Amino acid sequence: MIRLFTALEIPDAVAEKLIPLQQGLDGARWIERPDFHITLRFMGDVPEDVARDIDEALSDIPVEPFGIELEGLGEFGGKRPHTLWAGVKPSGPLRILQGRHESAARRIGLKPDTRNFTPHVTIARLGRIETAAVYNFIRANSPFAAPAFTVERFTLFSARASTGGGPYVAEKRYPDRDWEEEE
């Protein structure tokens, strides 16, 4: 079994805006820079033969370059926040790309993802941090924005089975452009 998900990688210029946020919240488990990403579809724990089907389905997904921008901070968990994140400004092309990932997952027999797609970059796992401290942190670091960047590909990642967080391994990037373009 292998735990897989698809995501957009975060460029260095954007990560440089996220890293300074990772302080001032005692008890937070900060996400390491290499593990910053915007999840498109969590596939879960799948057998190797299903992983091959996932790769084949992902290879058929077209990617037209589009811009994306991080904006705002928030949390998941409400009265018991467990995740601190930087939001993604609404984007039609991102929603289309995510929908294609959902469709591909369903075509190969994976169960539908029942959660609403809320694009974000996780910056910390929170554990048992007081709710007031989380909201104070969000207020103190708002407004938040990072430079826009262009999405030209997405990545299939594997993750170790755990309670969240990396390390994540980039298994393959799509479209797969490992060849040199001829001039």
Short mmCIF file of C-alpha atoms in Angstrom, two decimals:
data_model
loop_
_atom_site.label_atom_id
_atom_site.label_comp_id
_atom_site.label_asym_id
_atom_site.label_seq_id
_atom_site.Cartn_x
_atom_site.Cartn_y
_atom_site.Cartn_z
CA MET A 1 0.00 0.00 0.00
CA ILE A 2 1.11 3.53 -0.75
CA ARG A 3 -0.50 6.78 0.46
CA LEU A 4 -0.90 9.20 -2.45
CA PHE A 5 -2.20 12.69 -3.14
CA THR A 6 -1.90 15.22 -5.93
CA ALA A 7 -0.88 18.81 -5.29
CA LEU A 8 0.67 22.00 -6.58
CA GLU A 9 4.20 22.69 -5.40
CA ILE A 10 4.94 26.07 -3.81
CA PRO A 11 7.73 28.15 -5.42
CA ASP A 12 10.52 29.60 -3.29
CA ALA A 13 9.33 33.22 -3.59
CA VAL A 14 5.99 32.23 -2.05
CA ALA A 15 7.57 29.97 0.59
CA GLU A 16 9.72 32.93 1.68
CA LYS A 17 6.49 34.71 2.68
CA LEU A 18 5.18 31.67 4.60
CA ILE A 19 8.29 30.83 6.61
CA PRO A 20 8.30 34.05 8.72
CA LEU A 21 4.78 33.17 9.89
CA GLN A 22 6.10 30.03 11.55
CA GLN A 23 6.74 31.44 14.98
CA GLY A 24 4.84 32.89 17.90
CA LEU A 25 2.35 30.07 18.45
CA ASP A 26 3.68 27.84 21.22
CA GLY A 27 2.99 24.17 20.67
CA ALA A 28 2.41 24.43 16.91
CA ARG A 29 4.04 21.75 14.77
CA TRP A 30 5.32 23.83 11.84
CA ILE A 31 5.34 22.26 8.39
CA GLU A 32 8.80 22.01 6.82
CA ARG A 33 9.46 24.14 3.72
CA PRO A 34 9.80 21.17 1.32
CA ASP A 35 6.32 19.98 2.37
CA PHE A 36 4.41 23.18 1.49
CA HIS A 37 1.79 22.40 -1.19
CA ILE A 38 -1.79 22.98 -2.29
CA THR A 39 -3.62 19.63 -2.27
CA LEU A 40 -5.74 18.87 -5.31
CA ARG A 41 -6.93 15.34 -4.42
CA PHE A 42 -6.09 12.99 -1.55
CA MET A 43 -6.11 9.45 -2.94
CA GLY A 44 -5.40 7.67 0.35
CA ASP A 45 -3.72 4.32 0.87
CA VAL A 46 -3.87 2.38 -2.38
CA PRO A 47 -2.36 -0.89 -3.66
CA GLU A 48 0.50 -0.69 -6.18
CA ASP A 49 -1.75 -1.68 -9.13
CA VAL A 50 -4.17 1.15 -8.28
CA ALA A 51 -1.19 3.52 -8.06
CA ARG A 52 -0.37 2.59 -11.68
CA ASP A 53 -3.99 3.33 -12.66
CA ILE A 54 -3.75 6.70 -10.88
CA ASP A 55 -0.57 7.54 -12.79
CA GLU A 56 -2.23 6.65 -16.09
CA ALA A 57 -5.35 8.72 -15.30
CA LEU A 58 -3.27 11.71 -14.19
CA SER A 59 -1.23 11.57 -17.40
CA ASP A 60 -4.41 12.38 -19.35
CA ILE A 61 -5.18 15.59 -17.41
CA PRO A 62 -4.34 18.70 -19.46
CA VAL A 63 -2.69 21.65 -17.72
CA GLU A 64 -2.99 25.08 -19.27
CA PRO A 65 -0.79 27.56 -17.35
CA PHE A 66 -2.70 29.83 -14.98
CA GLY A 67 -1.92 32.26 -12.18
CA ILE A 68 -2.55 31.64 -8.51
CA GLU A 69 -2.11 33.74 -5.38
CA LEU A 70 -2.08 33.08 -1.64
CA GLU A 71 -4.27 35.38 0.42
CA GLY A 72 -5.42 35.29 4.05
CA LEU A 73 -4.88 33.01 7.00
CA GLY A 74 -7.32 30.62 8.62
CA GLU A 75 -7.80 27.41 10.53
CA PHE A 76 -9.63 24.14 10.26
CA GLY A 77 -11.39 22.76 13.31
CA GLY A 78 -13.52 25.68 14.48
CA LYS A 79 -13.78 25.53 18.28
CA ARG A 80 -10.88 23.06 18.36
CA PRO A 81 -8.49 24.28 15.66
CA HIS A 82 -6.15 21.56 14.43
CA THR A 83 -4.65 23.12 11.28
CA LEU A 84 -3.35 26.62 10.52
CA TRP A 85 -3.28 27.56 6.83
CA ALA A 86 -2.67 30.26 4.25
CA GLY A 87 -5.58 30.56 1.83
CA VAL A 88 -5.64 30.58 -1.94
CA LYS A 89 -7.40 33.42 -3.73
CA PRO A 90 -10.43 32.08 -5.65
CA SER A 91 -9.42 30.78 -9.09
CA GLY A 92 -11.60 29.30 -11.82
CA PRO A 93 -8.72 27.44 -13.49
CA LEU A 94 -7.69 25.93 -10.13
CA ARG A 95 -11.24 24.67 -9.53
CA ILE A 96 -11.32 23.16 -13.02
CA LEU A 97 -7.98 21.41 -12.45
CA GLN A 98 -9.13 20.08 -9.08
CA GLY A 99 -12.37 18.85 -10.68
CA ARG A 100 -10.36 16.94 -13.28
CA HIS A 101 -8.43 15.24 -10.46
CA GLU A 102 -11.67 14.29 -8.73
CA SER A 103 -13.09 12.90 -11.99
CA ALA A 104 -9.91 10.92 -12.67
CA ALA A 105 -10.00 9.43 -9.17
CA ARG A 106 -13.63 8.37 -9.58
CA ARG A 107 -13.00 6.87 -13.04
CA ILE A 108 -10.46 4.45 -11.57
CA GLY A 109 -12.81 3.49 -8.77
CA LEU A 110 -11.81 5.67 -5.82
CA LYS A 111 -14.62 6.89 -3.59
CA PRO A 112 -15.70 10.52 -4.08
CA ASP A 113 -14.08 13.08 -1.83
CA THR A 114 -16.94 14.30 0.36
CA ARG A 115 -15.19 17.43 1.63
CA ASN A 116 -15.58 20.77 -0.09
CA PHE A 117 -12.44 21.84 -1.92
CA THR A 118 -10.83 24.59 0.17
CA PRO A 119 -7.48 25.35 -1.47
CA HIS A 120 -4.81 26.23 1.08
CA VAL A 121 -1.22 25.70 2.17
CA THR A 122 -0.94 24.11 5.61
CA ILE A 123 1.65 25.97 7.67
CA ALA A 124 1.14 24.21 11.04
CA ARG A 125 -0.60 21.37 12.82
CA LEU A 126 -1.99 22.65 16.10
CA GLY A 127 -2.69 19.78 18.47
CA ARG A 128 -4.05 21.13 21.76
CA ILE A 129 -3.42 24.84 21.34
CA GLU A 130 -5.98 27.18 22.91
CA THR A 131 -8.53 28.45 20.41
CA ALA A 132 -8.02 32.07 21.52
CA ALA A 133 -4.27 31.79 20.87
CA VAL A 134 -4.92 30.57 17.31
CA TYR A 135 -7.31 33.42 16.53
CA ASN A 136 -4.94 35.95 18.11
CA PHE A 137 -2.16 34.60 15.88
CA ILE A 138 -4.34 34.91 12.77
CA ARG A 139 -5.33 38.50 13.65
CA ALA A 140 -1.73 39.49 14.45
CA ASN A 141 -0.51 38.20 11.06
CA SER A 142 -3.33 39.56 8.92
CA PRO A 143 -3.70 40.66 6.27
CA PHE A 144 -1.49 38.07 4.59
CA ALA A 145 -0.64 37.83 0.91
CA ALA A 146 2.16 36.31 -1.16
CA PRO A 147 3.33 36.94 -4.71
CA ALA A 148 1.29 35.41 -7.52
CA PHE A 149 2.85 32.49 -9.34
CA THR A 150 2.12 30.52 -12.49
CA VAL A 151 0.97 26.92 -12.30
CA GLU A 152 2.27 24.86 -15.21
CA ARG A 153 2.14 21.37 -13.71
CA PHE A 154 0.96 19.32 -10.76
CA THR A 155 2.67 16.60 -8.74
CA LEU A 156 1.79 13.14 -7.45
CA PHE A 157 3.14 12.82 -3.92
CA SER A 158 3.49 9.87 -1.58
CA ALA A 159 3.31 10.26 2.17
CA ARG A 160 4.10 8.09 5.12
CA ALA A 161 1.13 6.93 7.16
CA SER A 162 0.92 9.35 10.08
CA THR A 163 -1.26 12.00 11.67
CA GLY A 164 -0.46 14.53 8.96
CA GLY A 165 2.60 16.31 7.73
CA GLY A 166 5.54 15.08 5.75
CA PRO A 167 7.95 14.17 4.70
CA TYR A 168 6.34 13.95 1.30
CA VAL A 169 8.02 12.48 -1.76
CA ALA A 170 7.35 13.84 -5.25
CA GLU A 171 6.73 10.64 -7.22
CA LYS A 172 5.96 12.22 -10.59
CA ARG A 173 5.18 15.61 -12.14
CA TYR A 174 2.54 16.14 -14.84
CA PRO A 175 2.87 16.89 -17.59
CA ASP A 176 6.03 14.79 -17.58
CA ARG A 177 8.61 16.98 -19.33
CA ASP A 178 11.85 15.16 -18.64
CA TRP A 179 12.97 15.40 -22.24
CA GLU A 180 14.89 18.29 -23.77
CA GLU A 181 12.85 20.28 -26.26
CA GLU A 182 14.52 20.49 -29.63
CA GLU A 183 15.29 23.93 -30.99
#
